[in-house]
Amino acid sequence: MKLLTILLVALGGASIAAEKPAKKKSAMGADAPPGKVYIYKESAGKPRQMEIYFPPNHDPAKSKVPGMILFHGGGWGGGSLGQFRIACAYFASRGLVCATAEYQMLGKADTAKLPAGESRKRVCVTDAKSAIRWFKQHAVELGLDPQRIITGGGSAGGHISALSTMNPGLNDPADPKDIDTSVVAYVWFNPAFAPDDDKDAEIDILRHLKADLPPAIAFFGDMDGWKKGWDVAHAKWKSLGTKAIDLQIAPGQSHSFFNKGPWQTVTLIAADRFLVQHGLLSGEPTQTMPASGEKLVPTP
């Protein structure tokens, strides 16, 4: 996508009171400008930001399009909104109101103070649930359909997006209780499901799997060490009768392969086609497959 198009996407959109100037560049999203910044909550005494990208000529008064919210990775203790700026700008250009949200991350000192059996990942999930609720709560101002929300993320962000929609617990008491965190689809980039999560039931994905999973697409490199955790969860979903998962493998690739070209383009096109298949986008992807020939391999 040309930079001019991305700039036009980023500048469009609705206006909500709690806005702050966006930071300029980040390593993983240097080719896309920041989206419009909103504060969706405060946690641990700090404002939590969400950047939102809007479709070209988007008029919230006339449009109610699907929305997508993506959560960055970084091992539940790092990362930034820059990771999904390119993806958000692209999907906004295709017709979605697309957001990427940060969340609270505990440092080593705070983690050491946690009670036995409680993971630092809990606060990440709680904030992600707040972000999804905020996104739905402001659907009218943003011009999106709160009944057609997609979520996902990369690595830790994939895990966070899954738990924030599957675990009924870990809610912020300040969140509106009448707004749930259910979604209609998932877009996961090597979600990090860790075997040692079984020490804390609240963040153990295996404790919260159900057969009626909304349609999901997941991308993994076949050299990714995190794939072992995914394979266990995927096998359990299959044992429950789940048939909604489209797993796509990148041959010869390791963790976070999707963060840069050519695989970034390849995964965005596959995610685009997945969303078209499920009625959340229409038309053909506007990205083109790389001439170098990289292709994802679907699994049965």
CSV table of C-alpha atoms in Angstrom, one decimal:
chain,number,residue,atom,x,y,z
A,1,MET,CA,0.0,0.0,0.0
A,2,LYS,CA,1.3,3.4,-0.8
A,3,LEU,CA,2.2,5.8,2.0
A,4,LEU,CA,-0.2,8.5,0.8
A,5,THR,CA,-3.1,6.1,1.1
A,6,ILE,CA,-2.1,5.1,4.6
A,7,LEU,CA,-1.9,8.7,5.6
A,8,LEU,CA,-5.4,9.5,4.4
A,9,VAL,CA,-6.7,6.5,6.3
A,10,ALA,CA,-5.0,7.6,9.5
A,11,LEU,CA,-6.3,11.2,9.3
A,12,GLY,CA,-10.0,10.2,8.9
A,13,GLY,CA,-12.4,9.3,11.6
A,14,ALA,CA,-14.6,10.1,14.6
A,15,SER,CA,-13.8,12.3,17.5
A,16,ILE,CA,-14.1,11.4,21.1
A,17,ALA,CA,-13.2,13.7,24.0
A,18,ALA,CA,-10.3,11.8,25.6
A,19,GLU,CA,-7.7,12.2,22.9
A,20,LYS,CA,-4.0,12.8,23.2
A,21,PRO,CA,-1.3,13.4,20.5
A,22,ALA,CA,0.1,10.2,19.1
A,23,LYS,CA,3.7,9.3,19.3
A,24,LYS,CA,5.5,9.4,16.0
A,25,LYS,CA,7.4,6.2,14.9
A,26,SER,CA,8.1,2.7,16.2
A,27,ALA,CA,10.4,0.0,15.0
A,28,MET,CA,7.7,-2.4,13.8
A,29,GLY,CA,5.3,0.1,12.3
A,30,ALA,CA,7.7,2.6,10.9
A,31,ASP,CA,6.0,2.6,7.5
A,32,ALA,CA,2.6,3.5,8.9
A,33,PRO,CA,1.8,6.6,10.9
A,34,PRO,CA,0.1,6.3,14.3
A,35,GLY,CA,-3.7,6.1,14.4
A,36,LYS,CA,-5.9,8.5,16.2
A,37,VAL,CA,-5.2,8.1,19.9
A,38,TYR,CA,-7.9,7.6,22.6
A,39,ILE,CA,-7.6,6.8,26.3
A,40,TYR,CA,-9.8,3.9,27.1
A,41,LYS,CA,-9.1,3.6,30.8
A,42,GLU,CA,-6.6,4.1,33.6
A,43,SER,CA,-4.9,1.2,35.3
A,44,ALA,CA,-2.2,1.3,37.9
A,45,GLY,CA,-2.5,5.1,37.8
A,46,LYS,CA,-1.6,5.3,34.1
A,47,PRO,CA,-3.7,6.1,31.1
A,48,ARG,CA,-4.1,3.2,28.6
A,49,GLN,CA,-4.0,4.1,25.0
A,50,MET,CA,-5.8,2.8,21.9
A,51,GLU,CA,-5.0,3.9,18.4
A,52,ILE,CA,-7.8,3.8,15.9
A,53,TYR,CA,-7.8,3.8,12.1
A,54,PHE,CA,-10.9,4.6,10.1
A,55,PRO,CA,-11.9,3.8,6.5
A,56,PRO,CA,-11.5,6.5,3.9
A,57,ASN,CA,-14.4,9.0,4.0
A,58,HIS,CA,-15.9,7.2,7.0
A,59,ASP,CA,-19.0,9.0,8.4
A,60,PRO,CA,-20.0,7.5,11.7
A,61,ALA,CA,-23.5,9.0,11.4
A,62,LYS,CA,-24.0,6.9,8.2
A,63,SER,CA,-21.8,3.9,8.6
A,64,LYS,CA,-21.9,0.9,11.0
A,65,VAL,CA,-19.0,-1.2,9.8
A,66,PRO,CA,-17.3,-4.1,11.5
A,67,GLY,CA,-14.6,-3.3,14.0
A,68,MET,CA,-11.3,-5.0,14.7
A,69,ILE,CA,-9.1,-4.7,17.8
A,70,LEU,CA,-5.5,-6.1,17.8
A,71,PHE,CA,-3.2,-6.5,20.8
A,72,HIS,CA,0.6,-6.3,20.5
A,73,GLY,CA,3.0,-9.0,21.7
A,74,GLY,CA,6.1,-8.6,23.8
A,75,GLY,CA,6.1,-11.4,26.4
A,76,TRP,CA,3.4,-9.8,28.6
A,77,GLY,CA,6.0,-7.3,29.7
A,78,GLY,CA,7.0,-5.3,26.7
A,79,GLY,CA,6.0,-4.4,23.1
A,80,SER,CA,4.2,-1.4,21.7
A,81,LEU,CA,1.3,-0.2,19.6
A,82,GLY,CA,3.7,0.0,16.6
A,83,GLN,CA,3.5,-3.7,16.0
A,84,PHE,CA,0.1,-3.6,14.3
A,85,ARG,CA,0.0,-0.1,12.8
A,86,ILE,CA,0.6,-1.4,9.3
A,87,ALA,CA,-2.1,-4.1,9.7
A,88,CYS,CA,-4.6,-1.6,11.2
A,89,ALA,CA,-4.0,1.0,8.4
A,90,TYR,CA,-4.5,-1.8,5.8
A,91,PHE,CA,-7.7,-3.2,7.3
A,92,ALA,CA,-9.1,0.3,7.7
A,93,SER,CA,-8.4,1.0,4.0
A,94,ARG,CA,-10.4,-2.2,3.3
A,95,GLY,CA,-13.4,-0.9,5.3
A,96,LEU,CA,-13.0,-1.8,9.0
A,97,VAL,CA,-12.7,0.5,12.0
A,98,CYS,CA,-9.4,-1.0,13.2
A,99,ALA,CA,-7.8,-0.4,16.6
A,100,THR,CA,-4.7,-1.5,18.4
A,101,ALA,CA,-4.6,-1.2,22.2
A,102,GLU,CA,-1.9,-1.3,24.9
A,103,TYR,CA,-2.4,-2.8,28.3
A,104,GLN,CA,-0.8,-2.9,31.8
A,105,MET,CA,2.4,-4.9,32.1
A,106,LEU,CA,4.0,-5.8,35.4
A,107,GLY,CA,7.7,-5.4,35.9
A,108,LYS,CA,9.9,-7.9,37.8
A,109,ALA,CA,9.5,-6.2,41.1
A,110,ASP,CA,5.7,-6.2,40.9
A,111,THR,CA,5.6,-9.7,39.6
A,112,ALA,CA,7.6,-10.9,42.6
A,113,LYS,CA,5.0,-9.5,45.0
A,114,LEU,CA,2.1,-11.5,43.4
A,115,PRO,CA,0.5,-14.3,45.6
A,116,ALA,CA,1.5,-17.8,44.9
A,117,GLY,CA,-0.3,-19.2,41.8
A,118,GLU,CA,-1.2,-15.8,40.4
A,119,SER,CA,0.4,-14.8,37.1
A,120,ARG,CA,1.4,-11.3,35.9
A,121,LYS,CA,-0.6,-12.1,32.8
A,122,ARG,CA,-3.8,-11.4,34.6
A,123,VAL,CA,-3.6,-7.6,34.4
A,124,CYS,CA,-3.0,-7.8,30.7
A,125,VAL,CA,-6.2,-9.7,30.2
A,126,THR,CA,-8.2,-7.4,32.5
A,127,ASP,CA,-7.1,-4.4,30.4
A,128,ALA,CA,-7.8,-6.1,27.1
A,129,LYS,CA,-11.4,-6.8,28.3
A,130,SER,CA,-11.7,-3.1,29.2
A,131,ALA,CA,-10.5,-2.2,25.7
A,132,ILE,CA,-13.0,-4.4,23.9
A,133,ARG,CA,-15.8,-3.0,26.1
A,134,TRP,CA,-14.7,0.6,25.4
A,135,PHE,CA,-14.6,-0.2,21.7
A,136,LYS,CA,-18.2,-1.5,21.8
A,137,GLN,CA,-19.5,1.2,24.2
A,138,HIS,CA,-18.3,3.9,21.7
A,139,ALA,CA,-19.7,2.2,18.6
A,140,VAL,CA,-22.0,5.1,17.7
A,141,GLU,CA,-19.2,7.7,17.9
A,142,LEU,CA,-16.8,5.5,16.0
A,143,GLY,CA,-19.3,4.3,13.4
A,144,LEU,CA,-18.9,0.6,14.0
A,145,ASP,CA,-21.2,-2.3,14.6
A,146,PRO,CA,-20.8,-3.6,18.2
A,147,GLN,CA,-22.2,-7.0,17.1
A,148,ARG,CA,-19.5,-7.5,14.5
A,149,ILE,CA,-16.2,-7.1,16.4
A,150,ILE,CA,-13.1,-9.1,15.5
A,151,THR,CA,-10.1,-9.4,17.8
A,152,GLY,CA,-6.7,-11.0,17.8
A,153,GLY,CA,-3.0,-10.2,18.2
A,154,GLY,CA,0.5,-11.4,18.0
A,155,SER,CA,2.3,-13.8,20.4
A,156,ALA,CA,1.4,-12.6,24.0
A,157,GLY,CA,-1.3,-10.4,22.3
A,158,GLY,CA,-2.9,-13.5,20.8
A,159,HIS,CA,-3.1,-15.1,24.2
A,160,ILE,CA,-4.5,-12.0,25.7
A,161,SER,CA,-7.1,-11.6,23.0
A,162,ALA,CA,-8.2,-15.2,23.5
A,163,LEU,CA,-8.5,-15.0,27.3
A,164,SER,CA,-10.2,-11.6,27.2
A,165,THR,CA,-13.1,-13.2,25.2
A,166,MET,CA,-13.2,-16.7,26.6
A,167,ASN,CA,-12.6,-16.3,30.4
A,168,PRO,CA,-15.7,-14.8,32.1
A,169,GLY,CA,-13.5,-13.7,35.0
A,170,LEU,CA,-10.7,-11.1,35.4
A,171,ASN,CA,-13.1,-8.1,34.9
A,172,ASP,CA,-12.3,-4.6,35.9
A,173,PRO,CA,-15.1,-3.6,38.4
A,174,ALA,CA,-15.2,-0.2,36.8
A,175,ASP,CA,-16.2,-1.6,33.4
A,176,PRO,CA,-19.8,-1.4,32.2
A,177,LYS,CA,-21.4,-4.6,33.3
A,178,ASP,CA,-23.9,-4.7,30.5
A,179,ILE,CA,-21.3,-4.9,27.7
A,180,ASP,CA,-19.7,-8.2,27.1
A,181,THR,CA,-16.4,-9.1,25.4
A,182,SER,CA,-17.8,-11.5,22.8
A,183,VAL,CA,-16.5,-11.3,19.3
A,184,VAL,CA,-17.4,-12.8,15.9
A,185,ALA,CA,-14.0,-13.8,14.7
A,186,TYR,CA,-10.3,-14.1,15.6
A,187,VAL,CA,-7.1,-13.2,13.7
A,188,TRP,CA,-4.2,-14.7,15.6
A,189,PHE,CA,-0.5,-14.3,14.7
A,190,ASN,CA,1.5,-17.1,16.5
A,191,PRO,CA,-0.5,-16.8,19.8
A,192,ALA,CA,1.6,-17.8,22.8
A,193,PHE,CA,-0.2,-20.5,24.8
A,194,ALA,CA,2.3,-21.5,27.4
A,195,PRO,CA,2.3,-24.9,29.1
A,196,ASP,CA,3.1,-23.4,32.5
A,197,ASP,CA,-0.1,-21.3,32.4
A,198,ASP,CA,-1.7,-24.3,34.1
A,199,LYS,CA,-0.4,-22.9,37.4
A,200,ASP,CA,-3.0,-20.1,37.2
A,201,ALA,CA,-6.4,-21.2,36.0
A,202,GLU,CA,-7.4,-17.7,35.1
A,203,ILE,CA,-4.9,-17.4,32.3
A,204,ASP,CA,-4.7,-21.0,31.2
A,205,ILE,CA,-6.3,-21.2,27.8
A,206,LEU,CA,-7.0,-24.9,28.1
A,207,ARG,CA,-9.4,-24.2,31.0
A,208,HIS,CA,-11.5,-21.9,28.9
A,209,LEU,CA,-11.9,-23.7,25.5
A,210,LYS,CA,-15.4,-24.4,24.2
A,211,ALA,CA,-16.6,-26.1,21.1
A,212,ASP,CA,-18.5,-23.1,19.8
A,213,LEU,CA,-15.5,-21.0,18.9
A,214,PRO,CA,-16.2,-18.2,16.4
A,215,PRO,CA,-14.3,-18.4,13.1
A,216,ALA,CA,-10.6,-18.1,13.7
A,217,ILE,CA,-7.5,-17.9,11.5
A,218,ALA,CA,-4.1,-18.6,13.1
A,219,PHE,CA,-0.6,-18.1,11.5
A,220,PHE,CA,2.5,-20.0,12.7
A,221,GLY,CA,6.0,-20.6,11.4
A,222,ASP,CA,6.8,-24.3,11.4
A,223,MET,CA,10.1,-23.5,13.3
A,224,ASP,CA,8.3,-21.6,16.0
A,225,GLY,CA,8.9,-23.1,19.5
A,226,TRP,CA,5.6,-21.6,20.7
A,227,LYS,CA,3.8,-23.8,18.3
A,228,LYS,CA,3.9,-26.7,20.8
A,229,GLY,CA,1.5,-24.8,23.1
A,230,TRP,CA,-0.7,-24.0,20.2
A,231,ASP,CA,-0.8,-27.6,19.1
A,232,VAL,CA,-2.0,-28.8,22.5
A,233,ALA,CA,-4.9,-26.2,22.5
A,234,HIS,CA,-5.7,-26.9,18.9
A,235,ALA,CA,-5.9,-30.6,19.6
A,236,LYS,CA,-8.3,-30.0,22.5
A,237,TRP,CA,-10.5,-27.7,20.3
A,238,LYS,CA,-10.7,-30.6,17.8
A,239,SER,CA,-11.6,-33.1,20.5
A,240,LEU,CA,-14.5,-30.8,21.5
A,241,GLY,CA,-15.7,-30.8,17.9
A,242,THR,CA,-14.5,-27.3,16.9
A,243,LYS,CA,-14.2,-26.9,13.1
A,244,ALA,CA,-13.9,-23.1,13.0
A,245,ILE,CA,-10.1,-22.8,13.0
A,246,ASP,CA,-8.1,-22.1,9.8
A,247,LEU,CA,-4.5,-22.8,10.6
A,248,GLN,CA,-1.9,-21.5,8.1
A,249,ILE,CA,1.8,-22.5,8.3
A,250,ALA,CA,4.8,-20.5,7.1
A,251,PRO,CA,7.5,-23.0,6.0
A,252,GLY,CA,10.9,-22.4,7.5
A,253,GLN,CA,9.8,-19.5,9.7
A,254,SER,CA,10.2,-19.0,13.4
A,255,HIS,CA,8.4,-16.8,16.0
A,256,SER,CA,7.1,-13.3,14.9
A,257,PHE,CA,7.8,-14.0,11.2
A,258,PHE,CA,4.7,-11.9,10.4
A,259,ASN,CA,6.2,-8.6,11.6
A,260,LYS,CA,8.0,-7.8,8.4
A,261,GLY,CA,7.9,-8.4,4.7
A,262,PRO,CA,7.4,-10.4,2.7
A,263,TRP,CA,5.5,-12.5,5.3
A,264,GLN,CA,3.7,-9.5,6.7
A,265,THR,CA,2.1,-9.0,3.3
A,266,VAL,CA,1.3,-12.7,2.9
A,267,THR,CA,-0.4,-13.0,6.3
A,268,LEU,CA,-2.4,-9.7,5.7
A,269,ILE,CA,-3.7,-11.1,2.4
A,270,ALA,CA,-4.7,-14.4,4.0
A,271,ALA,CA,-6.4,-12.6,6.9
A,272,ASP,CA,-8.3,-10.4,4.4
A,273,ARG,CA,-9.6,-13.4,2.5
A,274,PHE,CA,-10.6,-15.1,5.7
A,275,LEU,CA,-12.6,-12.0,6.7
A,276,VAL,CA,-14.2,-11.8,3.2
A,277,GLN,CA,-15.1,-15.5,3.5
A,278,HIS,CA,-17.0,-14.8,6.8
A,279,GLY,CA,-18.8,-11.7,5.5
A,280,LEU,CA,-16.8,-9.1,7.5
A,281,LEU,CA,-15.1,-7.6,4.4
A,282,SER,CA,-15.9,-7.6,0.7
A,283,GLY,CA,-14.0,-7.6,-2.5
A,284,GLU,CA,-10.4,-8.6,-3.2
A,285,PRO,CA,-7.3,-7.8,-1.1
A,286,THR,CA,-5.6,-4.6,-2.3
A,287,GLN,CA,-2.1,-6.0,-1.3
A,288,THR,CA,-0.4,-8.2,-3.9
A,289,MET,CA,1.5,-11.4,-3.1
A,290,PRO,CA,5.3,-11.0,-3.1
A,291,ALA,CA,7.2,-11.8,-6.3
A,292,SER,CA,9.7,-13.8,-4.2
A,293,GLY,CA,7.0,-16.5,-4.0
A,294,GLU,CA,6.4,-17.0,-0.2
A,295,LYS,CA,3.2,-18.8,0.5
A,296,LEU,CA,1.3,-20.1,3.5
A,297,VAL,CA,0.4,-23.8,3.7
A,298,PRO,CA,-3.1,-24.5,5.0
A,299,THR,CA,-3.5,-27.5,7.4
A,300,PRO,CA,-6.3,-30.0,7.2
